[in-house]
C-alpha positions as semicolon CSV with decimal commas, in nm:
position;residue;x (nm);y (nm);z (nm)
1;M;0,770;-1,317;3,032
2;A;0,707;-1,107;2,721
3;A;0,861;-0,797;2,880
4;G;1,164;-0,995;2,994
5;L;1,223;-1,140;2,647
6;G;1,200;-0,797;2,485
7;L;1,437;-0,642;2,736
8;G;1,677;-0,934;2,706
9;F;1,689;-0,916;2,326
10;L;1,769;-0,545;2,324
11;A;2,018;-0,584;2,608
12;V;2,210;-0,854;2,420
13;L;2,212;-0,644;2,103
14;V;2,338;-0,333;2,282
15;I;2,603;-0,528;2,475
16;V;2,734;-0,684;2,152
17;L;2,760;-0,343;1,989
18;W;2,928;-0,200;2,301
19;I;3,185;-0,480;2,311
20;S;3,267;-0,445;1,941
21;S;3,296;-0,066;1,958
22;P;3,660;0,056;1,969
23;Y;3,571;0,368;2,167
24;P;3,288;0,293;2,412
25;D;3,155;0,597;2,594
26;S;3,048;0,414;2,911
27;G;3,072;0,080;3,085
28;P;2,834;-0,218;3,070
29;G;2,601;-0,043;3,314
30;G;2,548;0,244;3,071
31;A;2,480;-0,004;2,791
32;L;2,214;-0,178;2,999
33;H;2,052;0,156;3,086
34;L;2,049;0,241;2,716
35;A;1,884;-0,094;2,637
36;A;1,606;-0,017;2,887
37;G;1,558;0,322;2,723
38;L;1,537;0,165;2,377
39;W;1,277;-0,083;2,504
40;L;1,064;0,205;2,627
41;L;1,119;0,388;2,298
42;A;0,977;0,084;2,118
43;H;0,647;0,155;2,296
44;G;0,640;0,516;2,177
45;T;0,784;0,670;2,493
46;D;0,981;0,991;2,452
47;L;1,344;0,985;2,564
48;V;1,545;1,285;2,684
49;R;1,904;1,345;2,573
50;Y;2,092;1,564;2,822
51;E;2,437;1,557;2,664
52;T;2,394;1,823;2,394
53;L;2,625;2,095;2,260
54;S;2,391;2,372;2,376
55;G;2,333;2,218;2,716
56;V;1,955;2,221;2,666
57;P;1,793;1,878;2,705
58;A;1,674;1,752;2,366
59;P;1,372;1,521;2,341
60;V;1,388;1,213;2,119
61;G;1,031;1,127;2,027
62;M;1,057;0,955;1,690
63;T;0,986;0,586;1,733
64;P;1,121;0,339;1,475
65;L;0,803;0,158;1,375
66;L;0,983;-0,167;1,303
67;L;1,104;-0,170;1,661
68;V;0,742;-0,154;1,781
69;A;0,682;-0,499;1,636
70;L;0,905;-0,658;1,904
71;P;0,693;-0,582;2,216
72;V;0,366;-0,617;2,025
73;L;0,441;-0,967;1,896
74;L;0,578;-1,087;2,230
75;M;0,284;-0,949;2,426
76;R;0,034;-1,092;2,179
77;R;0,198;-1,434;2,195
78;A;0,199;-1,432;2,576
79;A;-0,173;-1,351;2,587
80;R;-0,251;-1,617;2,328
81;L;-0,058;-1,887;2,510
82;G;-0,210;-1,784;2,842
83;S;-0,555;-1,885;2,717
84;A;-0,598;-2,262;2,706
85;S;-0,711;-2,385;2,366
86;G;-0,881;-2,700;2,502
87;D;-1,241;-2,737;2,610
88;G;-1,170;-2,887;2,952
89;S;-1,250;-3,246;2,852
90;D;-0,888;-3,368;2,883
91;G;-0,811;-3,183;3,202
92;D;-0,713;-2,856;3,031
93;E;-0,767;-2,553;3,248
94;V;-0,976;-2,310;3,048
95;L;-0,922;-1,962;3,190
96;P;-1,165;-1,678;3,126
97;A;-1,056;-1,415;2,879
98;S;-1,078;-1,141;3,139
99;A;-0,848;-1,329;3,378
100;V;-0,583;-1,389;3,110
101;F;-0,600;-1,030;2,993
102;S;-0,568;-0,889;3,345
103;A;-0,281;-1,118;3,445
104;V;-0,073;-1,058;3,132
105;T;-0,131;-0,683;3,132
106;C;-0,056;-0,631;3,501
107;G;0,268;-0,830;3,481
108;Y;0,379;-0,639;3,174
109;L;0,306;-0,301;3,332
110;A;0,499;-0,399;3,644
111;V;0,808;-0,473;3,436
112;G;0,754;-0,151;3,242
113;S;0,752;0,053;3,564
114;L;1,079;-0,105;3,676
115;A;1,235;-0,041;3,334
116;T;1,133;0,327;3,352
117;V;1,297;0,365;3,692
118;Y;1,610;0,180;3,579
119;A;1,645;0,383;3,257
120;A;1,643;0,707;3,457
121;G;2,009;0,649;3,551
122;G;2,129;0,610;3,192
123;P;2,242;0,854;2,924
124;M;1,890;0,875;2,771
125;P;1,624;0,842;3,041
126;A;1,256;0,811;2,956
127;D;0,999;1,080;3,014
128;P;0,780;0,949;3,299
129;L;0,460;1,115;3,172
130;S;0,511;0,975;2,823
131;A;0,583;0,628;2,958
132;A;0,275;0,644;3,183
133;W;0,035;0,621;2,889
134;H;0,238;0,481;2,597
135;V;0,339;0,155;2,765
136;P;-0,015;0,074;2,896
137;L;-0,167;0,157;2,557
138;V;0,059;-0,084;2,369
139;A;0,018;-0,353;2,635
140;V;-0,362;-0,333;2,639
141;L;-0,398;-0,343;2,261
142;A;-0,151;-0,629;2,216
143;A;-0,298;-0,835;2,501
144;A;-0,652;-0,785;2,374
145;G;-0,545;-0,899;2,028
146;G;-0,378;-1,211;2,168
147;V;-0,682;-1,310;2,378
148;W;-0,914;-1,249;2,085
149;V;-0,707;-1,477;1,861
150;A;-0,690;-1,746;2,131
151;K;-1,070;-1,747;2,166
152;G;-1,119;-1,811;1,796
153;R;-1,159;-1,450;1,674
154;P;-1,524;-1,418;1,780
155;L;-1,729;-1,148;1,611
156;G;-2,043;-1,155;1,819
157;P;-2,289;-0,874;1,885
158;L;-2,200;-0,574;2,096
159;P;-2,261;-0,590;2,474
160;E;-2,601;-0,510;2,616
161;W;-2,487;-0,184;2,772
162;V;-2,436;-0,040;2,424
163;P;-2,751;0,150;2,309
164;K;-2,986;-0,054;2,095
165;G;-2,974;0,194;1,807
166;V;-2,595;0,175;1,794
167;R;-2,597;-0,205;1,800
168;R;-2,854;-0,219;1,523
169;A;-2,663;0,031;1,310
170;V;-2,327;-0,144;1,352
171;A;-2,482;-0,477;1,249
172;R;-2,545;-0,341;0,898
173;P;-2,308;-0,469;0,626
174;R;-2,206;-0,118;0,520
175;Y;-1,967;-0,082;0,815
176;A;-1,778;-0,403;0,739
177;L;-1,742;-0,291;0,378
178;A;-1,627;0,053;0,491
179;L;-1,356;-0,098;0,710
180;R;-1,239;-0,325;0,431
181;S;-1,232;-0,050;0,169
182;G;-1,060;0,197;0,404
183;A;-0,792;-0,057;0,491
184;A;-0,740;-0,126;0,120
185;G;-0,692;0,244;0,053
186;A;-0,441;0,279;0,337
187;L;-0,244;-0,021;0,206
188;V;-0,229;0,135;-0,140
189;L;-0,096;0,457;0,011
190;L;0,173;0,267;0,202
191;G;0,266;0,071;-0,110
192;G;0,304;0,395;-0,300
193;G;0,521;0,532;-0,020
194;V;0,750;0,229;-0,048
195;L;0,785;0,284;-0,422
196;L;0,873;0,649;-0,369
197;V;1,136;0,569;-0,105
198;G;1,293;0,295;-0,316
199;A;1,302;0,513;-0,628
200;S;1,454;0,804;-0,437
201;L;1,721;0,583;-0,281
202;A;1,810;0,445;-0,623
203;W;1,815;0,794;-0,777
204;H;2,046;0,930;-0,504
205;G;2,250;0,613;-0,471
206;A;2,588;0,787;-0,471
207;E;2,489;1,035;-0,197
208;V;2,339;0,760;0,017
209;Q;2,651;0,543;-0,011
210;G;2,881;0,834;0,068
211;T;2,684;0,927;0,379
212;F;2,679;0,568;0,500
213;L;3,053;0,529;0,467
214;A;3,133;0,869;0,617
215;L;2,943;0,817;0,941
216;T;3,191;0,567;1,086
217;G;3,486;0,362;0,973
218;V;3,442;0,048;1,189
219;W;3,217;-0,242;1,103
220;S;3,031;-0,230;1,436
221;G;2,930;0,132;1,381
222;R;2,819;0,066;1,025
223;F;2,620;-0,233;1,144
224;A;2,445;-0,015;1,400
225;V;2,368;0,249;1,134
226;L;2,231;-0,023;0,906
227;L;2,008;-0,159;1,181
228;L;1,874;0,189;1,255
229;A;1,803;0,251;0,886
230;L;1,614;-0,076;0,856
231;A;1,411;0,004;1,169
232;L;1,313;0,340;1,013
233;I;1,196;0,193;0,680
234;P;0,826;0,182;0,793
235;N;0,857;0,546;0,899
236;A;0,989;0,629;0,553
237;M;0,688;0,451;0,401
238;V;0,448;0,678;0,590
239;W;0,656;0,983;0,499
240;G;0,637;0,886;0,131
241;A;0,259;0,846;0,155
242;A;0,226;1,190;0,319
243;Y;0,447;1,337;0,046
244;A;0,225;1,188;-0,227
245;L;-0,090;1,319;-0,058
246;G;0,035;1,677;-0,078
247;P;0,099;1,802;0,278
248;G;0,442;1,638;0,281
249;F;0,654;1,623;0,595
250;A;0,851;1,867;0,807
251;L;1,228;1,866;0,846
252;G;1,244;2,109;1,133
253;A;1,069;2,423;1,240
254;G;1,100;2,603;0,906
255;A;1,140;2,340;0,633
256;T;0,869;2,139;0,459
257;V;0,905;1,890;0,175
258;T;0,605;1,870;-0,061
259;P;0,556;1,777;-0,429
260;L;0,529;2,148;-0,507
261;G;0,877;2,216;-0,374
262;F;1,127;2,189;-0,090
263;E;1,084;2,512;0,104
264;G;1,294;2,610;0,402
265;S;1,632;2,730;0,519
266;A;1,923;2,635;0,295
267;A;2,147;2,601;0,595
268;L;1,923;2,353;0,773
269;P;2,140;2,141;1,006
270;L;2,006;1,802;0,896
271;P;2,167;1,495;1,055
272;R;2,398;1,295;0,830
273;F;2,194;0,983;0,771
274;P;2,146;0,763;0,460
275;L;1,767;0,801;0,444
276;L;1,791;1,180;0,465
277;S;2,035;1,183;0,175
278;A;1,756;1,064;-0,055
279;L;1,549;1,381;-0,009
280;P;1,455;1,581;-0,320
281;P;1,666;1,889;-0,391
282;Q;1,561;2,224;-0,253
283;G;1,358;2,448;-0,477
284;P;1,028;2,430;-0,664
285;G;0,879;2,104;-0,779
286;S;0,890;1,951;-1,125
287;P;0,662;1,729;-1,335
288;V;0,841;1,430;-1,186
289;T;0,739;1,529;-0,832
290;W;0,388;1,623;-0,943
291;A;0,340;1,274;-1,086
292;V;0,318;1,131;-0,734
293;G;-0,049;1,238;-0,737
294;V;-0,120;0,905;-0,906
295;I;-0,078;0,730;-0,568
296;P;-0,374;0,892;-0,385
297;V;-0,586;0,850;-0,698
298;A;-0,507;0,477;-0,691
299;A;-0,600;0,469;-0,322
300;G;-0,935;0,630;-0,401
301;L;-0,998;0,374;-0,675
302;A;-0,928;0,093;-0,429
303;V;-1,170;0,240;-0,175
304;G;-1,444;0,280;-0,436
305;W;-1,398;-0,070;-0,577
306;F;-1,415;-0,250;-0,243
307;A;-1,712;-0,043;-0,123
308;V;-1,959;-0,192;-0,374
309;R;-2,189;-0,474;-0,268
310;R;-2,285;-0,744;-0,518
311;A;-2,658;-0,711;-0,463
312;R;-2,930;-0,565;-0,686
313;E;-3,143;-0,439;-0,400
314;V;-2,872;-0,197;-0,275
315;S;-2,952;0,162;-0,367
316;Y;-2,713;0,415;-0,511
317;G;-2,730;0,624;-0,196
318;E;-2,627;0,327;0,017
319;T;-2,331;0,260;-0,213
320;A;-2,220;0,624;-0,201
321;L;-2,252;0,629;0,179
322;T;-2,040;0,314;0,211
323;A;-1,769;0,464;-0,010
324;G;-1,774;0,784;0,196
325;L;-1,734;0,588;0,519
326;G;-1,445;0,395;0,364
327;S;-1,275;0,725;0,281
328;M;-1,313;0,836;0,642
329;V;-1,159;0,509;0,761
330;C;-0,867;0,555;0,520
331;G;-0,810;0,908;0,650
332;L;-0,824;0,792;1,011
333;L;-0,570;0,514;0,954
334;T;-0,340;0,753;0,770
335;A;-0,360;1,005;1,054
336;V;-0,273;0,739;1,314
337;L;0,024;0,616;1,111
338;A;0,148;0,970;1,047
339;G;0,132;1,052;1,417
340;A;0,323;0,736;1,507
341;A;0,590;0,790;1,239
342;S;0,675;1,148;1,341
343;G;0,820;1,313;1,648
344;P;1,083;1,556;1,769
345;L;1,455;1,494;1,742
346;G;1,566;1,809;1,916
347;S;1,449;2,122;2,095
348;R;1,495;2,392;1,830
349;E;1,525;2,329;1,457
350;L;1,437;1,961;1,483
351;A;1,139;2,007;1,714
352;R;0,906;1,911;1,428
353;F;1,022;1,613;1,231
354;G;0,790;1,414;1,008
355;P;0,437;1,453;0,871
356;V;0,163;1,635;1,062
357;W;-0,102;1,380;1,151
358;W;-0,415;1,589;1,094
359;Q;-0,290;1,723;0,761
360;A;-0,202;1,378;0,629
361;G;-0,530;1,228;0,752
362;G;-0,741;1,509;0,608
363;A;-0,567;1,491;0,271
364;A;-0,615;1,114;0,255
365;A;-0,987;1,146;0,334
366;A;-1,035;1,424;0,077
367;W;-0,848;1,246;-0,204
368;T;-1,024;0,914;-0,157
369;L;-1,366;1,074;-0,109
370;A;-1,340;1,265;-0,436
371;V;-1,247;0,950;-0,629
372;A;-1,418;0,667;-0,442
373;V;-1,780;0,790;-0,440
374;P;-1,819;0,842;-0,818
375;L;-1,636;0,519;-0,891
376;A;-1,849;0,317;-0,646
377;V;-2,174;0,450;-0,796
378;A;-2,050;0,381;-1,151
379;V;-1,941;0,025;-1,064
380;H;-2,274;-0,040;-0,891
381;A;-2,466;0,081;-1,196
382;W;-2,251;-0,128;-1,432
383;R;-2,292;-0,447;-1,230
384;N;-2,670;-0,408;-1,205
385;R;-2,733;-0,300;-1,565
386;P;-3,020;-0,477;-1,751
387;A;-2,952;-0,749;-2,002
388;A;-2,851;-0,644;-2,352
389;G;-3,143;-0,595;-2,594
390;T;-3,423;-0,611;-2,333
391;G;-3,389;-0,277;-2,160
392;D;-3,643;-0,214;-1,891
393;E;-3,895;-0,457;-2,053
394;W;-3,737;-0,750;-1,870
395;H;-3,947;-0,681;-1,560
396;A;-4,243;-0,525;-1,743
397;P;-4,594;-0,677;-1,695
398;G;-4,673;-0,953;-1,944
399;T;-4,311;-1,033;-2,021
400;R;-4,309;-1,316;-1,768
401;E;-4,586;-1,507;-1,949
402;L;-4,407;-1,457;-2,279
403;R;-4,087;-1,605;-2,139
404;W;-4,284;-1,905;-2,002
405;E;-4,442;-1,965;-2,342
406;T;-4,102;-1,953;-2,512
407;L;-3,958;-2,200;-2,262
408;R;-4,254;-2,434;-2,309
409;R;-4,213;-2,441;-2,684
410;A;-3,838;-2,494;-2,656
411;A;-3,871;-2,776;-2,403
412;G;-4,151;-2,954;-2,587
413;A;-4,492;-3,075;-2,485
414;A;-4,341;-3,377;-2,306
415;L;-4,193;-3,168;-2,027
416;V;-4,450;-2,887;-2,004
417;P;-4,798;-2,992;-2,125
418;D;-5,016;-2,751;-2,315
419;R;-5,250;-2,534;-2,117
420;A;-5,550;-2,621;-2,341
421;P;-5,866;-2,742;-2,161
422;A;-5,865;-3,115;-2,101
423;A;-6,103;-3,325;-2,314
424;A;-6,364;-3,555;-2,165
425;P;-6,235;-3,907;-2,095
426;A;-6,329;-4,179;-2,345
427;P;-6,560;-4,458;-2,222
428;V;-6,380;-4,767;-2,102
429;P;-6,526;-5,102;-2,213
430;P;-6,613;-5,344;-1,936
431;V;-6,361;-5,606;-1,852
432;R;-6,498;-5,960;-1,823
433;P;-6,337;-6,184;-1,565
434;Q;-6,136;-6,469;-1,712
435;P;-6,202;-6,819;-1,580
436;Q;-5,933;-6,940;-1,350
437;P;-5,798;-7,294;-1,392
438;Q;-5,902;-7,532;-1,111
439;P;-5,656;-7,778;-0,960
440;N;-5,708;-8,149;-1,019
441;P;-5,929;-8,301;-0,747
442;V;-5,783;-8,565;-0,522
443;P;-5,977;-8,894;-0,528
444;V;-6,157;-8,956;-0,201
445;P;-6,323;-9,290;-0,117
446;E;-6,697;-9,266;-0,137
447;P;-6,890;-9,344;0,185
448;D;-7,171;-9,597;0,208
449;P;-7,487;-9,483;0,036
450;E;-7,753;-9,340;0,269
451;P;-8,119;-9,324;0,204
452;E;-8,208;-9,014;0,002
453;P;-8,458;-8,771;0,158
454;D;-8,761;-8,641;-0,020
455;P;-8,666;-8,386;-0,292
456;V;-8,732;-8,024;-0,193
457;P;-8,748;-7,758;-0,464
458;T;-8,460;-7,512;-0,439
459;P;-8,531;-7,146;-0,543
460;I;-8,320;-7,018;-0,821
461;P;-8,197;-6,651;-0,765
462;D;-8,238;-6,391;-1,035
463;P;-7,927;-6,330;-1,247
464;V;-7,719;-6,026;-1,141
465;P;-7,588;-5,813;-1,428
466;A;-7,211;-5,796;-1,447
467;T;-7,064;-5,459;-1,332
468;P;-6,782;-5,324;-1,554
469;V;-6,454;-5,294;-1,367
470;A;-6,240;-4,990;-1,450
471;P;-5,864;-5,040;-1,493
472;P;-5,642;-4,932;-1,202
473;V;-5,505;-4,575;-1,221
474;L;-5,129;-4,564;-1,191
475;P;-4,968;-4,278;-0,986
476;V;-4,795;-4,009;-1,193
477;S;-4,482;-3,856;-1,042
478;G;-4,349;-3,510;-1,131
479;A;-4,680;-3,384;-1,270
480;R;-4,726;-3,009;-1,276
481;V;-5,064;-2,859;-1,203
482;L;-5,130;-2,579;-1,449
483;S;-5,408;-2,332;-1,435
484;R;-5,675;-2,380;-1,704
485;R;-5,671;-2,105;-1,961
486;R;-6,007;-1,958;-2,048
487;P;-6,086;-2,021;-2,420
488;P;-6,108;-1,708;-2,633
489;L;-6,456;-1,585;-2,708
């Protein structure tokens, strides 16, 4: 379903452009073959262009990153909807995650194989070897993300087949902080790349407008050029980030654009395209181009700031290690993005087009490592500094008792009683029982008098002394038991 929607969207777009074009090169069959090739290009597959002036087939390996969002979102949505969100109480069929993942991935790969075979008859067929691993890679990652979201984004422990040492090490909080700080640094680099691209387009506004208007004179052609430029905006972001890092990007086999200068052949046959019209002029760099070094410094500051834990027990070595791992994550993400945003556009001069992935990734790791580690240690020391005016005596022996005594005096003796030895209790006088009033007797008729027996002397018991009764002791709530202080000698 996801593959069919993606193919259908591109097919409709290509057919509309073909119908509105005043000079179509082929019929509707060629347009549909081209749509299949564009769908494969959205997965990173290299296309081959046979109709060249030299007669040598030219590879087209640069993927518009905005176009990649189409298959990824559709595949992710299909995997998410394939997993039932209910718990089975209302008759919902809850499918296992493995079953949903296998079904969605296999169906997508089947459609991808048919699209590869169908695109082979068009003007720009796909490279079978490139399609054999690009399409499955995108499908597996997107389907796994959709199933993970459908299951509630679980973050449980690693499986049992993973070594115990690895599972214990990954469970430490430093790795989560490293991922977060590395992602923050990569986002800062991309944001700086966007600023560079926007400023360059505004600076070379006249050249960009002239190139856009000179490419074609019909509205359908200009609309197609505009769509292609928008699809390449994420690529331009990565190129700007690589330019700010220092290695820059290549514009062919012998031309490289860096902040230190635009070196290469003056007669470089660059394609006429609006984004390429915003390139800096050839020659050495200037203070304006050198100022782009602020962007990687800002990325290093972001990595160092997000790598600090708000805990006193964390050591300085742990903080520095977390910042170093965050720098490695930032370099890895930059290398992946640089590899995805570059590719060949021809077989000779344009065989290398875009930033080199290992140079961009290494520069990002080096810049952020040099800035993030000192900043993280400094921020950790500042957050865990002792209170003003106490110094290290805050935790010194004897200071705790002094603080307790100060609190006792401030709170008063009512809340915290004095620790003086308790005095002996005063004697309590005996309590005499009070006579209780007797109820009035009820008159009873006297019986007939009987003869009285002989009087017998009754023994009188000795008087018992009255025992003093102590008053009842009321329970005291909230009392604090304090240790008795030994009196000074």
